[in-house]
Amino acid sequence: MPKRNVVSWDAVISGFLHNGDVKSAIEFFERMPQRDVASLSALVSGLIQNGELNKAASILLENGERADDREDLIHAYNTLIAGYGHRGRVDDARRLFDQVPFYPDRRRGDGGRLERNVVFYDHVLC
């Protein structure tokens, strides 16, 4: 590949996950020289689709702490909470909901949790 960037790495990882190759997807994610929240969300979503909820949670909690654009992490948390809910793991969904970390809100200039919006609560309730 002549030009490798976050998008091309994400495409390869998504391809592995689409074909059920979880191990290769995780290896590629770990080898990425630069990641963004979209990379993390794609991996979490693909792991869930492959039935790897525990691995998805582990990767999200480990890498979410290092994410640069923390405001967008809410999408990855929503995806995982919905995955738990679809599989009847309500206690795990609630536990993850309670684990959403605190980060300063750059828009308001104060400290606080990642924004819990209507979509976020819907995933916990449904």
Short mmCIF file of C-alpha atoms in Angstrom, two decimals:
data_model
loop_
_atom_site.label_atom_id
_atom_site.label_comp_id
_atom_site.label_asym_id
_atom_site.label_seq_id
_atom_site.Cartn_x
_atom_site.Cartn_y
_atom_site.Cartn_z
CA MET A 1 0.00 0.00 0.00
CA PRO A 2 1.70 3.22 -1.10
CA LYS A 3 0.15 5.53 1.50
CA ARG A 4 -0.83 4.20 4.90
CA ASN A 5 -2.95 6.38 7.12
CA VAL A 6 -5.56 5.90 9.83
CA VAL A 7 -8.29 5.29 7.25
CA SER A 8 -6.36 2.55 5.46
CA TRP A 9 -5.49 0.84 8.76
CA ASP A 10 -9.15 1.06 9.82
CA ALA A 11 -10.22 -0.52 6.51
CA VAL A 12 -7.88 -3.48 6.98
CA ILE A 13 -9.03 -3.98 10.57
CA SER A 14 -12.69 -3.80 9.51
CA GLY A 15 -11.98 -6.35 6.77
CA PHE A 16 -10.48 -8.77 9.27
CA LEU A 17 -13.46 -8.36 11.58
CA HIS A 18 -15.97 -8.72 8.74
CA ASN A 19 -14.36 -12.09 7.99
CA GLY A 20 -14.27 -13.17 11.64
CA ASP A 21 -10.51 -12.84 12.07
CA VAL A 22 -10.56 -11.19 15.48
CA LYS A 23 -6.96 -12.04 16.32
CA SER A 24 -5.54 -10.31 13.22
CA ALA A 25 -7.80 -7.28 13.73
CA ILE A 26 -6.53 -6.81 17.28
CA GLU A 27 -2.92 -7.32 16.20
CA PHE A 28 -3.28 -4.67 13.47
CA PHE A 29 -4.97 -2.27 15.90
CA GLU A 30 -2.10 -2.68 18.34
CA ARG A 31 0.45 -2.08 15.55
CA MET A 32 -1.22 1.11 14.33
CA PRO A 33 1.27 3.99 14.54
CA GLN A 34 -1.59 6.44 15.06
CA ARG A 35 -5.19 5.77 16.15
CA ASP A 36 -8.27 7.87 16.54
CA VAL A 37 -11.63 7.38 18.21
CA ALA A 38 -13.07 6.08 14.92
CA SER A 39 -10.44 3.31 14.95
CA LEU A 40 -11.40 2.35 18.48
CA SER A 41 -15.13 2.48 17.72
CA ALA A 42 -14.70 0.33 14.61
CA LEU A 43 -12.75 -2.28 16.54
CA VAL A 44 -15.24 -2.31 19.42
CA SER A 45 -18.17 -2.65 17.00
CA GLY A 46 -16.48 -5.45 15.05
CA LEU A 47 -15.59 -7.35 18.20
CA ILE A 48 -19.20 -7.15 19.34
CA GLN A 49 -20.41 -8.45 15.97
CA ASN A 50 -18.05 -11.38 16.42
CA GLY A 51 -19.40 -12.11 19.91
CA GLU A 52 -16.30 -10.82 21.71
CA LEU A 53 -17.99 -8.48 24.18
CA ASN A 54 -15.51 -9.01 27.00
CA LYS A 55 -12.59 -8.31 24.68
CA ALA A 56 -14.39 -5.23 23.32
CA ALA A 57 -14.91 -3.92 26.87
CA SER A 58 -11.29 -4.56 27.79
CA ILE A 59 -9.97 -2.75 24.72
CA LEU A 60 -12.38 0.16 25.14
CA LEU A 61 -11.54 0.71 28.79
CA GLU A 62 -7.80 0.35 28.17
CA ASN A 63 -7.59 2.55 25.07
CA GLY A 64 -10.32 5.03 25.95
CA GLU A 65 -8.06 6.50 28.58
CA ARG A 66 -5.53 7.36 25.88
CA ALA A 67 -7.93 8.71 23.25
CA ASP A 68 -7.28 12.24 22.06
CA ASP A 69 -10.87 13.12 21.18
CA ARG A 70 -12.59 11.95 24.32
CA GLU A 71 -15.89 13.67 23.60
CA ASP A 72 -16.43 11.24 20.71
CA LEU A 73 -15.79 8.19 22.91
CA ILE A 74 -19.46 8.22 23.86
CA HIS A 75 -20.20 6.41 20.55
CA ALA A 76 -17.93 3.50 21.47
CA TYR A 77 -19.51 3.26 24.91
CA ASN A 78 -22.99 3.36 23.35
CA THR A 79 -22.07 0.54 20.98
CA LEU A 80 -20.81 -1.68 23.76
CA ILE A 81 -23.75 -0.94 26.05
CA ALA A 82 -26.12 -1.81 23.19
CA GLY A 83 -24.17 -5.02 22.55
CA TYR A 84 -24.58 -6.07 26.17
CA GLY A 85 -28.27 -5.23 26.04
CA HIS A 86 -28.88 -7.24 22.86
CA ARG A 87 -27.34 -10.27 24.52
CA GLY A 88 -29.33 -9.87 27.73
CA ARG A 89 -26.32 -8.82 29.79
CA VAL A 90 -28.10 -5.97 31.53
CA ASP A 91 -25.88 -6.03 34.62
CA ASP A 92 -22.80 -5.66 32.42
CA ALA A 93 -24.45 -2.80 30.50
CA ARG A 94 -25.21 -1.02 33.77
CA ARG A 95 -21.71 -1.63 35.11
CA LEU A 96 -20.18 -0.12 31.95
CA PHE A 97 -22.61 2.79 32.10
CA ASP A 98 -21.36 3.51 35.61
CA GLN A 99 -17.71 3.23 34.46
CA VAL A 100 -17.92 5.98 31.85
CA PRO A 101 -14.91 8.08 32.86
CA PHE A 102 -14.76 11.73 33.80
CA TYR A 103 -13.04 14.12 31.42
CA PRO A 104 -12.99 17.89 31.20
CA ASP A 105 -15.60 19.15 28.77
CA ARG A 106 -13.68 21.37 26.37
CA ARG A 107 -16.86 23.02 25.13
CA ARG A 108 -17.94 24.24 28.57
CA GLY A 109 -14.47 24.61 30.05
CA ASP A 110 -15.33 22.60 33.15
CA GLY A 111 -14.86 19.07 34.44
CA GLY A 112 -17.45 16.39 33.96
CA ARG A 113 -18.40 13.08 32.47
CA LEU A 114 -18.52 12.32 28.82
CA GLU A 115 -21.85 13.75 27.74
CA ARG A 116 -24.68 11.34 28.52
CA ASN A 117 -27.27 12.26 25.94
CA VAL A 118 -30.65 10.75 25.06
CA VAL A 119 -29.04 8.13 22.82
CA PHE A 120 -26.76 7.09 25.66
CA TYR A 121 -29.67 6.56 28.05
CA ASP A 122 -31.69 4.77 25.34
CA HIS A 123 -28.98 2.15 25.03
CA VAL A 124 -29.14 1.44 28.74
CA LEU A 125 -32.94 1.36 28.88
CA CYS A 126 -33.59 -0.72 25.74
#
